[in-house]
Every structure is written in C-alpha cells, then in structure tokens.
C-alpha cells in the first residue's frame, strides 16, 4: 500500500514539474518572489503567525 502511495506521489511531482516547465513562467521573477517574500495587501502578519501555529499543531 505505502509503495503505491509513494509511487503516485512521485508521479504527481513529476507531472507537476513537467507542467510548470511547459507553462514557461518568468523564471527570474519566480526566483525573486521565492527569495523575497512579501505580504499581500490587506493581510496582517498575525494571519501568518496563525497559519504557522495551525501547521505546527496539526
């Protein structure tokens, strides 16, 4: 059972990578956004602390 789950997860990751590659995003902008995160307008910092707390609690 676990082998099939890991196999399906691996295939899903492979399909995701191929799909992103085929979409042809602006790689420079994607790298910039990944290394310089910013909060969207209207979202407070407490919202993200709440998300982190929920993820740790799960």
Coordinates of C-alpha atoms in Angstrom, one line a residue:
X1 CA 0.0 0.0 0.0
X2 CA 2.7 2.5 1.0
X3 CA 4.7 1.7 -2.1
X4 CA 1.8 2.7 -4.3
X5 CA 1.2 5.9 -2.4
X6 CA 4.8 6.9 -2.7
X7 CA 4.8 5.9 -6.4
X8 CA 1.7 8.0 -7.0
X9 CA 3.2 11.0 -5.1
X10 CA 6.3 10.7 -7.2
X11 CA 4.4 10.6 -10.4
X12 CA 2.3 13.6 -9.3
X13 CA 5.5 15.5 -8.6
X14 CA 6.9 14.6 -12.0
X15 CA 3.7 15.7 -13.8
X16 CA 3.8 19.0 -11.8
X17 CA 7.4 19.7 -12.7
X18 CA 6.7 19.0 -16.4
X19 CA 3.5 21.2 -16.3
X20 CA 5.4 24.1 -14.8
X21 CA 8.1 23.7 -17.4
X22 CA 5.6 23.7 -20.2
X23 CA 3.8 26.8 -18.9
X24 CA 7.1 28.7 -19.3
X25 CA 6.9 31.1 -16.4
X26 CA 9.3 34.0 -15.9
X27 CA 12.0 32.1 -14.1
X28 CA 13.7 35.3 -12.9
X29 CA 10.5 36.7 -11.4
X30 CA 9.8 33.3 -9.8
X31 CA 13.2 33.2 -8.2
X32 CA 12.8 36.8 -7.0
X33 CA 9.4 36.0 -5.4
X34 CA 10.7 32.9 -3.8
X35 CA 13.7 34.7 -2.2
X36 CA 11.9 38.0 -1.4
X37 CA 8.5 37.1 0.1
X38 CA 6.1 39.9 0.7
X39 CA 2.7 40.1 2.4
X40 CA -0.3 40.7 0.2
X41 CA -2.2 44.0 0.7
X42 CA -4.8 43.6 3.5
X43 CA -3.2 40.6 5.1
X44 CA -1.7 41.1 8.5
X45 CA 1.3 39.5 10.0
X46 CA -0.8 37.9 12.7
X47 CA -2.6 35.9 10.0
X48 CA 0.6 34.2 9.0
X49 CA 1.5 33.5 12.6
X50 CA -1.9 31.9 13.0
X51 CA -1.2 29.7 9.9
X52 CA 2.2 28.7 11.3
X53 CA 0.6 27.8 14.7
X54 CA -2.1 25.7 13.0
X55 CA 0.6 23.9 10.9
X56 CA 2.6 23.1 14.0
X57 CA -0.5 22.0 15.9
X58 CA -1.5 19.6 13.1

